[in-house]
mmCIF file of N, CA and C in Angstrom:
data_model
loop_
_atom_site.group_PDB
_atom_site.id
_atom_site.type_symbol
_atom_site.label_atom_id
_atom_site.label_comp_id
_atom_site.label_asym_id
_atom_site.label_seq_id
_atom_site.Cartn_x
_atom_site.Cartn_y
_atom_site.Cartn_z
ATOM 1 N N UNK A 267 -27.943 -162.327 -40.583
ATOM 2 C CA UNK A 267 -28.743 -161.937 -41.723
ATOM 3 C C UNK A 267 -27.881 -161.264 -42.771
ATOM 4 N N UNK A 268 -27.943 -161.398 -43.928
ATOM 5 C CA UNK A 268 -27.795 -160.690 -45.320
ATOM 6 C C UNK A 268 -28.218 -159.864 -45.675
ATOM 7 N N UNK A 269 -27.655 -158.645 -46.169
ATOM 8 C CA UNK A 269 -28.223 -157.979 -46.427
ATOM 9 C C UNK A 269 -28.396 -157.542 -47.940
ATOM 10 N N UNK A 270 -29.511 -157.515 -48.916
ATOM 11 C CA UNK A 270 -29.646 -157.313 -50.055
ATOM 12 C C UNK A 270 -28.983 -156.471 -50.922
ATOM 13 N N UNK A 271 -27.957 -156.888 -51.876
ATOM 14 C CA UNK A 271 -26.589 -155.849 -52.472
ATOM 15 C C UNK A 271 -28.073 -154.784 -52.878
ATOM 16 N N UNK A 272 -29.340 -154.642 -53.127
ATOM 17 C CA UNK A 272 -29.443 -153.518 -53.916
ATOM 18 C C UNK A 272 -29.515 -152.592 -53.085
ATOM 19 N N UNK A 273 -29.859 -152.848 -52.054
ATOM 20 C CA UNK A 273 -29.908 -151.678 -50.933
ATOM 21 C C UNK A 273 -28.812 -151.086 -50.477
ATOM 22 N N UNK A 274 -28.136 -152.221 -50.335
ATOM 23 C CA UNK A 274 -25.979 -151.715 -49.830
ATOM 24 C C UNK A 274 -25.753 -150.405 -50.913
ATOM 25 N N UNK A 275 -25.888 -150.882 -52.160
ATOM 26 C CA UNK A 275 -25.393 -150.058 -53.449
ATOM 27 C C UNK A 275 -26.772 -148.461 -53.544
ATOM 28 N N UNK A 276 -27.748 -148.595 -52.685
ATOM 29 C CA UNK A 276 -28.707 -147.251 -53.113
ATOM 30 C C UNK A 276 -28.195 -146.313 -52.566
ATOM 31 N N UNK A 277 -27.637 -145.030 -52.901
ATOM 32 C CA UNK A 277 -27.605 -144.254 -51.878
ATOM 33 C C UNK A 277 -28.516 -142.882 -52.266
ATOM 34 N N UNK A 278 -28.924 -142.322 -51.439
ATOM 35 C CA UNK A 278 -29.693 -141.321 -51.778
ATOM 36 C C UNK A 278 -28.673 -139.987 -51.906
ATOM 37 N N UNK A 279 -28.573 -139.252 -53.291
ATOM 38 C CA UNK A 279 -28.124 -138.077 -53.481
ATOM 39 C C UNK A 279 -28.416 -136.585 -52.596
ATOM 40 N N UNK A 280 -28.199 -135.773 -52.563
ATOM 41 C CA UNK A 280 -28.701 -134.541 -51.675
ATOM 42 C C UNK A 280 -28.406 -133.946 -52.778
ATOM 43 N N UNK A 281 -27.815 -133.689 -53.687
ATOM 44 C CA UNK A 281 -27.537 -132.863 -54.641
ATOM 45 C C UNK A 281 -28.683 -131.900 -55.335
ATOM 46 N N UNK A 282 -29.604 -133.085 -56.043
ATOM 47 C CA UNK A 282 -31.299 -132.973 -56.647
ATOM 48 C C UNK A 282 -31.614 -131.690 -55.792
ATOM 49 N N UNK A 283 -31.832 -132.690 -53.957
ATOM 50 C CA UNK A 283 -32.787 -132.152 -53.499
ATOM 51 C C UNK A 283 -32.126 -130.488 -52.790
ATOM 52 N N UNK A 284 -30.963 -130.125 -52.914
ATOM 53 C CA UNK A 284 -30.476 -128.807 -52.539
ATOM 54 C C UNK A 284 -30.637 -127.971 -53.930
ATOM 55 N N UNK A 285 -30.728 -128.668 -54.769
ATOM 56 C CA UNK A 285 -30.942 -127.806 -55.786
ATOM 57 C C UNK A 285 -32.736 -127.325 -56.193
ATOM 58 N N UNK A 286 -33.324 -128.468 -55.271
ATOM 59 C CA UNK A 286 -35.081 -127.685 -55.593
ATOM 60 C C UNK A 286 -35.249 -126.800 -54.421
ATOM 61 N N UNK A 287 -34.369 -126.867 -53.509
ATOM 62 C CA UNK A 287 -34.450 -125.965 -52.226
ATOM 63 C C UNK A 287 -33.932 -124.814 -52.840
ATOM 64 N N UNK A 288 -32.737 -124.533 -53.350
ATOM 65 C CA UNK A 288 -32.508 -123.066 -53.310
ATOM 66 C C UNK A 288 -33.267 -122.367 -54.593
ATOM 67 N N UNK A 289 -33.821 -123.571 -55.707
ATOM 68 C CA UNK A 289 -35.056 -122.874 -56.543
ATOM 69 C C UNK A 289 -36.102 -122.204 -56.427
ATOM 70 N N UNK A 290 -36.669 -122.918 -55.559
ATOM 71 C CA UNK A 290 -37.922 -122.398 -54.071
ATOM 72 C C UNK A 290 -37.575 -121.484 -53.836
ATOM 73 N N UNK A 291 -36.377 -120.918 -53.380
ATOM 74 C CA UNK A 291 -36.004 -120.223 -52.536
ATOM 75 C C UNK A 291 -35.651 -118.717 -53.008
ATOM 76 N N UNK A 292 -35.024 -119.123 -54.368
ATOM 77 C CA UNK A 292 -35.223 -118.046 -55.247
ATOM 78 C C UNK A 292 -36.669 -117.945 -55.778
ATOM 79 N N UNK A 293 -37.576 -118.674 -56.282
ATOM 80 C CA UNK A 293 -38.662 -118.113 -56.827
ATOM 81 C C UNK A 293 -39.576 -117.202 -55.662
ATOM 82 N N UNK A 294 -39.774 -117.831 -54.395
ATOM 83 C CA UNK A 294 -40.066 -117.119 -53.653
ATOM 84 C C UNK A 294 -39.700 -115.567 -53.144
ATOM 85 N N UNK A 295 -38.287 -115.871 -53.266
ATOM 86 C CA UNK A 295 -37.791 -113.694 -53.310
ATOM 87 C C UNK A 295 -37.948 -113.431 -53.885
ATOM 88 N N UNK A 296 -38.022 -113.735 -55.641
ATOM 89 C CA UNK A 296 -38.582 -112.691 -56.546
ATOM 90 C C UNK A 296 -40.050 -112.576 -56.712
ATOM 91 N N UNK A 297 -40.728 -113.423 -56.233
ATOM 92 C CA UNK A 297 -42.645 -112.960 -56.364
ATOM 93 C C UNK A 297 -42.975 -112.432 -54.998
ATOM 94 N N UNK A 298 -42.491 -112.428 -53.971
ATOM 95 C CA UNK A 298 -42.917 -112.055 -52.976
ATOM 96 C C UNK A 298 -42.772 -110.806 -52.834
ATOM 97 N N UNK A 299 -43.709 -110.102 -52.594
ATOM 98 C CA UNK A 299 -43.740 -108.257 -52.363
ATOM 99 C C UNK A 299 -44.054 -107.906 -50.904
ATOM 100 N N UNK A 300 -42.777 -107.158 -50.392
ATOM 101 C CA UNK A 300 -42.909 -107.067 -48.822
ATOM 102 C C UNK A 300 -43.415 -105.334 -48.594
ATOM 103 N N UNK A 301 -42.885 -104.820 -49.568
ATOM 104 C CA UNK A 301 -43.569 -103.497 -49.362
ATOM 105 C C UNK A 301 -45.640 -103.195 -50.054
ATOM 106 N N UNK A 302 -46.232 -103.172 -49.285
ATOM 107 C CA UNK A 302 -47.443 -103.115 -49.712
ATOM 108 C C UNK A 302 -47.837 -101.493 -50.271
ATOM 109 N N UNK A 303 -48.104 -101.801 -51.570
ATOM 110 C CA UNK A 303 -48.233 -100.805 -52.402
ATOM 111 C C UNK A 303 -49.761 -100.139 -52.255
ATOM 112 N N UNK A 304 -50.135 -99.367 -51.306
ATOM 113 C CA UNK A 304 -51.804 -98.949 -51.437
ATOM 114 C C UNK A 304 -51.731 -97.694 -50.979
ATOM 115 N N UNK A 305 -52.947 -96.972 -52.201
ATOM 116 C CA UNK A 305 -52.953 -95.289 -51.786
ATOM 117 C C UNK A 305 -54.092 -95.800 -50.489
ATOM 118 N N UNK A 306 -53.905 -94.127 -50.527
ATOM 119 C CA UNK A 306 -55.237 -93.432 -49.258
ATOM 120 C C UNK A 306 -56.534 -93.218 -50.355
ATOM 121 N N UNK A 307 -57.112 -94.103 -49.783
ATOM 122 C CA UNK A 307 -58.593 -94.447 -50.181
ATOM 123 C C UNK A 307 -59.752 -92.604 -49.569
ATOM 124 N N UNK A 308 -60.240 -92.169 -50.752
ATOM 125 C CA UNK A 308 -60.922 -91.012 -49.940
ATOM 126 C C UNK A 308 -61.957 -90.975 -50.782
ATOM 127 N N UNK A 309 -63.219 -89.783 -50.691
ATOM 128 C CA UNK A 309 -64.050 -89.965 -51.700
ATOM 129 C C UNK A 309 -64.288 -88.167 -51.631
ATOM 130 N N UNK A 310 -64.366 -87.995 -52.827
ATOM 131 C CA UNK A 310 -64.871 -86.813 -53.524
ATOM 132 C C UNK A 310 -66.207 -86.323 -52.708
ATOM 133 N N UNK A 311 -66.151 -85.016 -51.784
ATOM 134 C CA UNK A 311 -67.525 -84.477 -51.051
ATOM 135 C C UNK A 311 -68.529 -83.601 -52.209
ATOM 136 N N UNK A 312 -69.363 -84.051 -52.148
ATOM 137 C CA UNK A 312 -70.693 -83.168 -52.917
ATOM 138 C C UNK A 312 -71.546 -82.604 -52.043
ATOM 139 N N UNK A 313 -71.445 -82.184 -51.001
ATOM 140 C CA UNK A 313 -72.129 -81.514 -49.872
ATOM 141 C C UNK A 313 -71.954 -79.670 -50.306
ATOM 142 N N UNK A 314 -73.194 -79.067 -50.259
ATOM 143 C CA UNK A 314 -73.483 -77.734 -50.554
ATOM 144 C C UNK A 314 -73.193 -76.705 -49.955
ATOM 145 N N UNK A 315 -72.270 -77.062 -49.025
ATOM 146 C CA UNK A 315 -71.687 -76.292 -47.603
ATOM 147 C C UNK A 315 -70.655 -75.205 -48.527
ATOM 148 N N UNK A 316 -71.316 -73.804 -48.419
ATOM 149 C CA UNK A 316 -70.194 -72.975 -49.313
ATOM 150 C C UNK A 316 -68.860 -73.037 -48.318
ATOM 151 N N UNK A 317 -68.671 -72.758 -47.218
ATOM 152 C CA UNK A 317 -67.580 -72.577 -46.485
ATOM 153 C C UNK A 317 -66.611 -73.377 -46.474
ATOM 154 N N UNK A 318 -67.047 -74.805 -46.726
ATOM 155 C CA UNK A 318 -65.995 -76.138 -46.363
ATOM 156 C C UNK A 318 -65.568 -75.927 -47.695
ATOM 157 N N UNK A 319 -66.202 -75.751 -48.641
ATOM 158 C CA UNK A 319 -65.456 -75.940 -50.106
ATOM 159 C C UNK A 319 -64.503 -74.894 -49.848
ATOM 160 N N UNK A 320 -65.186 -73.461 -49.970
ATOM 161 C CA UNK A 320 -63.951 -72.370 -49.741
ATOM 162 C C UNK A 320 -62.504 -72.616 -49.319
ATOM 163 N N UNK A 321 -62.397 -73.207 -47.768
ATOM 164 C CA UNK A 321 -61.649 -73.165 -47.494
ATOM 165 C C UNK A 321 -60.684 -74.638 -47.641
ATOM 166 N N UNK A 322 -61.654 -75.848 -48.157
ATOM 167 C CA UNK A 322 -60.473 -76.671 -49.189
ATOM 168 C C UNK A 322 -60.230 -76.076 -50.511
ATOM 169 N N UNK A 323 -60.814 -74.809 -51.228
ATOM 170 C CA UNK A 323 -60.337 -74.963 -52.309
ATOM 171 C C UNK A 323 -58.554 -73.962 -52.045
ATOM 172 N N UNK A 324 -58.821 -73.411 -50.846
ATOM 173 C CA UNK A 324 -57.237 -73.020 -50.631
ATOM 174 C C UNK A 324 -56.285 -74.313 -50.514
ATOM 175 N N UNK A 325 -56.961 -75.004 -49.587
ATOM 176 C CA UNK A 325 -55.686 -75.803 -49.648
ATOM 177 C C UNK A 325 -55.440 -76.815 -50.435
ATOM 178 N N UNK A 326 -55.623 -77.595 -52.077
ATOM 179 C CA UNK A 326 -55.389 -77.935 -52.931
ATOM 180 C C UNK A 326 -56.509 -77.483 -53.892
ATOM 181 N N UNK A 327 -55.969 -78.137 -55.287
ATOM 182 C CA UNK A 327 -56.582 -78.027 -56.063
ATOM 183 C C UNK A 327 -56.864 -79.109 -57.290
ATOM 184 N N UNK A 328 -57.824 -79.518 -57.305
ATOM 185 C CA UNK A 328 -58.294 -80.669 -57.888
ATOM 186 C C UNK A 328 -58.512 -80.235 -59.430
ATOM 187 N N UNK A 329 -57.623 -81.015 -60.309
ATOM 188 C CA UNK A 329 -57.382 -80.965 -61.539
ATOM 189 C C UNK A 329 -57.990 -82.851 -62.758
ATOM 190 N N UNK A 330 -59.426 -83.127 -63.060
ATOM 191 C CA UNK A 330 -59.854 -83.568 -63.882
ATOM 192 C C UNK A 330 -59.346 -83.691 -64.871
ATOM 193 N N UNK A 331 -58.722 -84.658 -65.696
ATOM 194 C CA UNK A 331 -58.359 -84.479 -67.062
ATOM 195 C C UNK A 331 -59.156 -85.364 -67.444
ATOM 196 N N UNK A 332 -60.195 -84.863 -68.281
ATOM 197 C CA UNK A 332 -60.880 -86.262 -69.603
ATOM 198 C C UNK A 332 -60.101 -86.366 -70.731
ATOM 199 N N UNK A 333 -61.308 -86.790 -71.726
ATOM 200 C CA UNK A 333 -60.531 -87.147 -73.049
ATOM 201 C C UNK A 333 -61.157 -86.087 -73.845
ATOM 202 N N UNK A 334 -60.147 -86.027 -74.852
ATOM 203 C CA UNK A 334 -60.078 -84.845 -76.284
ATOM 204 C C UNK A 334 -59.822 -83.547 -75.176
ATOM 205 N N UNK A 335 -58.654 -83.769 -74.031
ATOM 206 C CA UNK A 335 -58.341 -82.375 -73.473
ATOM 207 C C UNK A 335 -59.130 -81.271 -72.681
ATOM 208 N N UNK A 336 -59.821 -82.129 -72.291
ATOM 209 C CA UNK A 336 -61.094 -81.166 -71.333
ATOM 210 C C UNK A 336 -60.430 -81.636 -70.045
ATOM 211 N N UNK A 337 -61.005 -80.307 -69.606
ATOM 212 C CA UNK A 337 -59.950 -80.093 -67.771
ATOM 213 C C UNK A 337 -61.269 -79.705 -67.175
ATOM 214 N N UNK A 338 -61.627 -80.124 -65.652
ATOM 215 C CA UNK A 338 -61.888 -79.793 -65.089
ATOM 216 C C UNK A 338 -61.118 -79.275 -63.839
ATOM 217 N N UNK A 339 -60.898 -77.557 -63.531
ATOM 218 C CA UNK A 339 -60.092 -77.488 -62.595
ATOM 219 C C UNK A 339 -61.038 -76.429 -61.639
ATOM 220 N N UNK A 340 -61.334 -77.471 -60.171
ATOM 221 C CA UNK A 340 -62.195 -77.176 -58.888
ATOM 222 C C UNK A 340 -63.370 -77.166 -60.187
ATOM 223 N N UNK A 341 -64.003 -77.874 -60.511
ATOM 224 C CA UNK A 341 -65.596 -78.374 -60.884
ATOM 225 C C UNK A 341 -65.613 -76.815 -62.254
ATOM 226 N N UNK A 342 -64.658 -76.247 -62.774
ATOM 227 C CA UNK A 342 -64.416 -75.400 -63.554
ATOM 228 C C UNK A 342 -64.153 -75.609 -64.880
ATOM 229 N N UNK A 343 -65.233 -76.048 -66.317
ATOM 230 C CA UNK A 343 -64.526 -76.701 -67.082
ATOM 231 C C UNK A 343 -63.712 -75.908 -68.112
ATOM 232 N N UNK A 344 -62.908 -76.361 -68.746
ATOM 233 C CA UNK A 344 -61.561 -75.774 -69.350
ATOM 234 C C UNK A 344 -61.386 -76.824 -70.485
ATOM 235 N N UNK A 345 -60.755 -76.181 -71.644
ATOM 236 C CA UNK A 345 -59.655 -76.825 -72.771
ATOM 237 C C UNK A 345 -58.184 -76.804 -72.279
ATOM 238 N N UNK A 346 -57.201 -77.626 -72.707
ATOM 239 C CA UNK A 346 -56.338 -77.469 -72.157
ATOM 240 C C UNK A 346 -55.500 -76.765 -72.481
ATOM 241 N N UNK A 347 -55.994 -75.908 -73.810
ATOM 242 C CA UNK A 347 -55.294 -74.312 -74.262
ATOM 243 C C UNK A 347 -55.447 -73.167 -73.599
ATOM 244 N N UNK A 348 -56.543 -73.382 -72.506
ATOM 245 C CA UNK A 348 -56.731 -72.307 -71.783
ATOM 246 C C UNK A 348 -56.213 -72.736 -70.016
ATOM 247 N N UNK A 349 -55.877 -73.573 -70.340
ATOM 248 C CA UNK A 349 -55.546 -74.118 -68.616
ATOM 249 C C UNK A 349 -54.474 -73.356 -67.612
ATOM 250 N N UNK A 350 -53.697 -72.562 -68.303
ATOM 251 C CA UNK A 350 -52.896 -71.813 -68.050
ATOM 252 C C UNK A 350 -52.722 -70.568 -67.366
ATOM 253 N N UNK A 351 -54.415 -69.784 -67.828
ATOM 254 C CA UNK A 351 -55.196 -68.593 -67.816
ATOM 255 C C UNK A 351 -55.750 -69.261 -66.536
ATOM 256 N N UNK A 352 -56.305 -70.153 -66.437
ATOM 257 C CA UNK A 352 -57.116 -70.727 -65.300
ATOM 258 C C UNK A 352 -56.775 -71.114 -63.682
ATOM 259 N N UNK A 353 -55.748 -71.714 -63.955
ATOM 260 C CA UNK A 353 -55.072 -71.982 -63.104
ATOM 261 C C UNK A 353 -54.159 -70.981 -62.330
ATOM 262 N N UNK A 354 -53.367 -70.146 -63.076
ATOM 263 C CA UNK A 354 -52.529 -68.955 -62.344
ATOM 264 C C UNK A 354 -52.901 -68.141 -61.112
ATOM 265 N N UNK A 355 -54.403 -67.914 -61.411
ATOM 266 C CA UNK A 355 -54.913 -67.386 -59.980
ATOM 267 C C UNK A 355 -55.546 -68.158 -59.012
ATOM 268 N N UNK A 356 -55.204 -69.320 -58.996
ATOM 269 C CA UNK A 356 -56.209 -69.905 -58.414
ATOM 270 C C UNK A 356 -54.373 -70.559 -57.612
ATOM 271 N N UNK A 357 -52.949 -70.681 -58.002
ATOM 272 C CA UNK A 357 -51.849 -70.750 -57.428
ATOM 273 C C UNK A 357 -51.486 -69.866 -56.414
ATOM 274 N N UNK A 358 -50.892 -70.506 -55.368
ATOM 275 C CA UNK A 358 -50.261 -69.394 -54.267
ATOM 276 C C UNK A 358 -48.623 -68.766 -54.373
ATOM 277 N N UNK A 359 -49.095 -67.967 -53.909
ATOM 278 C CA UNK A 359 -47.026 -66.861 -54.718
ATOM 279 C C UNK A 359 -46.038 -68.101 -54.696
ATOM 280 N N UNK A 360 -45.782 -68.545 -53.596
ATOM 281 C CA UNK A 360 -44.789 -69.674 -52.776
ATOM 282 C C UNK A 360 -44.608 -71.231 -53.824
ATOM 283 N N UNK A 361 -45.835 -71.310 -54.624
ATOM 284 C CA UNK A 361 -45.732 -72.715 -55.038
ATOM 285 C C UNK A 361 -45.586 -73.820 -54.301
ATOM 286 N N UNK A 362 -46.355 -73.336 -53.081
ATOM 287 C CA UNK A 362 -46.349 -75.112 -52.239
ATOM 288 C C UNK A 362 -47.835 -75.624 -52.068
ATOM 289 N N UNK A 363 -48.717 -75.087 -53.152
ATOM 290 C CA UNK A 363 -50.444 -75.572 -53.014
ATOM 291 C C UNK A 363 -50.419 -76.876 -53.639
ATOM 292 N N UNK A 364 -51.057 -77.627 -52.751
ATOM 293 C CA UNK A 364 -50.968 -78.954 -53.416
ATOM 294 C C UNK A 364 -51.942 -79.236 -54.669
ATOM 295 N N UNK A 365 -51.563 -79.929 -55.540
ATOM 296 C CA UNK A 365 -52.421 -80.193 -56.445
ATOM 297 C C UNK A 365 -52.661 -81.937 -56.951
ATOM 298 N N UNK A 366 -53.774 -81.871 -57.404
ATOM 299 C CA UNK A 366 -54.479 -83.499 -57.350
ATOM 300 C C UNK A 366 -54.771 -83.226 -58.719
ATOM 301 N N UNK A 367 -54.058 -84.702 -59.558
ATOM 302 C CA UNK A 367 -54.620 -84.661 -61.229
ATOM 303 C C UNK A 367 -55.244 -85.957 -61.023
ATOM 304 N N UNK A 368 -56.591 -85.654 -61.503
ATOM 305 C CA UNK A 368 -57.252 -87.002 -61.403
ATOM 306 C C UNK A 368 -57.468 -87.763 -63.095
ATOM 307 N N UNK A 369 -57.370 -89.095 -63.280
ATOM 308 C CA UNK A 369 -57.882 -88.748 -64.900
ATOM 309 C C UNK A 369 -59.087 -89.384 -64.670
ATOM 310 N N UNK A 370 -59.679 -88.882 -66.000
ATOM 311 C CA UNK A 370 -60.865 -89.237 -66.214
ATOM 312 C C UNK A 370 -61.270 -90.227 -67.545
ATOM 313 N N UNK A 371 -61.845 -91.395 -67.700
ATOM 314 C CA UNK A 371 -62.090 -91.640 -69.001
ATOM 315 C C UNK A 371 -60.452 -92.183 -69.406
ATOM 316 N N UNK A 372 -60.208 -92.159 -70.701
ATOM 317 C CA UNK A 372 -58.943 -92.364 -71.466
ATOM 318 C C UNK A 372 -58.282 -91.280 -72.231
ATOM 319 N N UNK A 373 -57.543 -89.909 -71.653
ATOM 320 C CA UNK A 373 -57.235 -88.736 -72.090
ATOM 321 C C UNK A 373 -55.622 -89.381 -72.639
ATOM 322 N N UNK A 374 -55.475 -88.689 -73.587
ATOM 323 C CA UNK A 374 -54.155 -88.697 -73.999
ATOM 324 C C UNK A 374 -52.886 -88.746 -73.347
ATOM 325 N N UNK A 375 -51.898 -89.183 -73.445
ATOM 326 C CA UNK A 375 -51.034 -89.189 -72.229
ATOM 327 C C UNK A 375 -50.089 -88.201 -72.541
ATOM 328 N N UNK A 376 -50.308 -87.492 -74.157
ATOM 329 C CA UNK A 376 -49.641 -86.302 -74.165
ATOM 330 C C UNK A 376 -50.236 -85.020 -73.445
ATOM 331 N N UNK A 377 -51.583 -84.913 -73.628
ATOM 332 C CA UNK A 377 -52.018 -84.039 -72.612
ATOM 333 C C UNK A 377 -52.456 -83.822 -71.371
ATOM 334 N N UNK A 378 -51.657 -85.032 -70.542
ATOM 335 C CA UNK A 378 -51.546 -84.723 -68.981
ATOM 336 C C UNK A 378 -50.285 -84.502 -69.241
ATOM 337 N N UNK A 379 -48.816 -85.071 -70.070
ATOM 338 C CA UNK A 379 -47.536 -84.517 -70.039
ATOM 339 C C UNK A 379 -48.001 -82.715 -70.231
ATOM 340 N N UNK A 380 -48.751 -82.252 -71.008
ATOM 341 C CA UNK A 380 -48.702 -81.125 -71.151
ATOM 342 C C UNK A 380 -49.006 -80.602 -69.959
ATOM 343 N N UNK A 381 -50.448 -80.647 -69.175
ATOM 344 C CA UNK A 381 -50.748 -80.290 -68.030
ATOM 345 C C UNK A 381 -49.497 -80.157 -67.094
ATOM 346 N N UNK A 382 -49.062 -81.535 -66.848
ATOM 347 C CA UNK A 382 -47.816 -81.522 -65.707
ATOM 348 C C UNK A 382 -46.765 -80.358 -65.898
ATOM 349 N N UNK A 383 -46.134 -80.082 -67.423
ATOM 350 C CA UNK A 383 -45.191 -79.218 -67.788
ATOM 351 C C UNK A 383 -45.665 -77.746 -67.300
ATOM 352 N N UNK A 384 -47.149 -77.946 -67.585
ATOM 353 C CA UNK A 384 -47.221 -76.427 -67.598
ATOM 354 C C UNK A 384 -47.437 -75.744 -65.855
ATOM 355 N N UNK A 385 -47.785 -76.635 -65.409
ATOM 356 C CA UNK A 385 -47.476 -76.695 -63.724
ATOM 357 C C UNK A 385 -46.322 -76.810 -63.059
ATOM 358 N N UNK A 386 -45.262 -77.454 -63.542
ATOM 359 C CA UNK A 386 -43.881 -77.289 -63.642
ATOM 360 C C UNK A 386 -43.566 -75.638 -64.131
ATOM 361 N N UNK A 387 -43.970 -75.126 -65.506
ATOM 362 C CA UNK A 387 -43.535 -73.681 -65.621
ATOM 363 C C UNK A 387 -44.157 -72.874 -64.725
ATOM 364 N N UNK A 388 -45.273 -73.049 -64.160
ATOM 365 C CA UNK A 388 -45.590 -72.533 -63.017
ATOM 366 C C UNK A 388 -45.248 -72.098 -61.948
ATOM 367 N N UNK A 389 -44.281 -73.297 -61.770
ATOM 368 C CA UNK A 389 -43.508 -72.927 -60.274
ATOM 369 C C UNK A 389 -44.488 -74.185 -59.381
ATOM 370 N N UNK A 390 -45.092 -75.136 -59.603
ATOM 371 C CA UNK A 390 -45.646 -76.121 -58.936
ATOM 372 C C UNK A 390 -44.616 -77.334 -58.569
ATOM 373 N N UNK A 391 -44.539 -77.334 -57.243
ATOM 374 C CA UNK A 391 -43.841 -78.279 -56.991
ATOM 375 C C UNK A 391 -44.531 -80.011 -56.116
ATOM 376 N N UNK A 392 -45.587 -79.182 -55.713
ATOM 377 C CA UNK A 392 -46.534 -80.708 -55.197
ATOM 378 C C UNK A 392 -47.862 -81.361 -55.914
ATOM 379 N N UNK A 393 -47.289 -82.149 -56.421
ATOM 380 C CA UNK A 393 -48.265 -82.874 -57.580
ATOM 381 C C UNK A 393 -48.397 -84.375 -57.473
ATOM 382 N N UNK A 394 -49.986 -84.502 -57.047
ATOM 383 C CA UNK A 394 -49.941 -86.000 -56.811
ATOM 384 C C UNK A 394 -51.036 -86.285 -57.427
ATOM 385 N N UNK A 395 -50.843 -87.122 -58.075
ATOM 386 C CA UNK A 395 -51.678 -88.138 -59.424
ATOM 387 C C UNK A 395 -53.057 -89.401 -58.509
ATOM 388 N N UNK A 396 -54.255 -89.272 -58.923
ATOM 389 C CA UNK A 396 -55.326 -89.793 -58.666
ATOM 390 C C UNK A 396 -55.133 -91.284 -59.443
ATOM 391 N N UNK A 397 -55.669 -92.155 -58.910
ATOM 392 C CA UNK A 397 -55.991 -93.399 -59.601
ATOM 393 C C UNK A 397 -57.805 -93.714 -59.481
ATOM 394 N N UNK A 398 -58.093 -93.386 -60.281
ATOM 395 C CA UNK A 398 -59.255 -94.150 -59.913
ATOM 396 C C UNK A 398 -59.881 -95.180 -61.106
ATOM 397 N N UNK A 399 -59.621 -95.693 -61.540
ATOM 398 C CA UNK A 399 -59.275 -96.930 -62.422
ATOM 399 C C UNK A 399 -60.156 -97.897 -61.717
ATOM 400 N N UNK A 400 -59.650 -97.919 -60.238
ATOM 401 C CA UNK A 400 -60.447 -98.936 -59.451
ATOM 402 C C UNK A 400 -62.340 -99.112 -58.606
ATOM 403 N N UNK A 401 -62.281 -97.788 -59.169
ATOM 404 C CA UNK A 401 -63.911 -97.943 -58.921
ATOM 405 C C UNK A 401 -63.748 -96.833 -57.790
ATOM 406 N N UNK A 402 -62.960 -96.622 -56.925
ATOM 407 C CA UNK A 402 -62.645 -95.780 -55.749
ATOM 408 C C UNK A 402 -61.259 -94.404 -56.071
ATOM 409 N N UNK A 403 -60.916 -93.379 -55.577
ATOM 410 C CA UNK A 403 -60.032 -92.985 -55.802
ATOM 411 C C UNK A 403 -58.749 -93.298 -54.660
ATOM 412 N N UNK A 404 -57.469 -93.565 -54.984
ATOM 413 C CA UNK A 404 -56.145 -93.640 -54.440
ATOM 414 C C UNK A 404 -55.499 -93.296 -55.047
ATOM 415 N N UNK A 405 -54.962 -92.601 -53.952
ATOM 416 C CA UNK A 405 -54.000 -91.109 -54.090
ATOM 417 C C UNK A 405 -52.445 -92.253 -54.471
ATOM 418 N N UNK A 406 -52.339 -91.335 -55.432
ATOM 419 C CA UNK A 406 -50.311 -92.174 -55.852
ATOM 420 C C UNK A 406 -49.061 -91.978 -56.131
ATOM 421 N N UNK A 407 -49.222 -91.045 -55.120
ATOM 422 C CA UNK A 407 -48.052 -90.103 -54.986
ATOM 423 C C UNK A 407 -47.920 -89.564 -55.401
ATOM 424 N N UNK A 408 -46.631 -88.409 -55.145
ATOM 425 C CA UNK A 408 -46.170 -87.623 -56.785
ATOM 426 C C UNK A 408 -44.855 -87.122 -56.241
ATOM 427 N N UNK A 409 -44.950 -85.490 -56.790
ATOM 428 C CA UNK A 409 -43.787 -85.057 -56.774
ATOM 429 C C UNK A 409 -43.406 -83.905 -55.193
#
């Protein structure tokens, strides 16, 4: 038998096809996210229990920022010219009370920089930022 010159003469390249392999291969490492990015899902208690509040309001302190600079700090509302006055006693000597800035609404992003600074002159060193954007609150780290 004979065999047909067009087939003798086809040869199949590998070149093409190593080059859509290592394309793949790169697009895949750069969209793929191996570290899963998710806060701790919790929800805000409204229960009338004086004692349980008491003794969470020692151990952090929950800081509200809305918009046009209104603070709520522990369900306490505030301007953020007075936040300063407010907050000082409600800090422990040591500066290791944790604190939670939640925002609220669409507040300025100069006046949570202000908030943060002035918790920084404070002597605050644990500060972790609320998301709740998502309908739920998650916690997102901080400092």
């Amino acid at each position: 038998m004979q065999e047909d010159p067009k087939r003798r003469n086809l040869k199949l390249s590998m070149t093409p096809l190593i080059d859509m392999v290592f394309l793949l291969l790169v697009f895949f490492m750069l969209t793929t996210s191996f570290i899963k990015k998710e806060g701790l899902a919790f929800s805000q208690s409204t229960s009338k229990d004086q004692t349980s509040q008491s003794s969470n309001a020692d151990k952090f302190i929950l800081i509200s920022l809305e918009e046009k600079g209104t603070l709520l700090v522990n369900k306490t509302r505030s301007h953020i010219n007075n936040f300063i006055k407010i907050i000082k006693p409600l800090l422990t000597h040591d500066g290791t009370q944790r604190i939670f800035i939640q925002i609220l609404g669409s507040p300025k992003v100069q006046d949570l920089v202000t908030v943060v600074d002035m918790l920084n002159i404070a002597g605050v060193t644990n500060i972790t930022f609320i998301d709740s954007s998502r309908g739920q609150n998650y916690l997102l780290g901080g400092t």
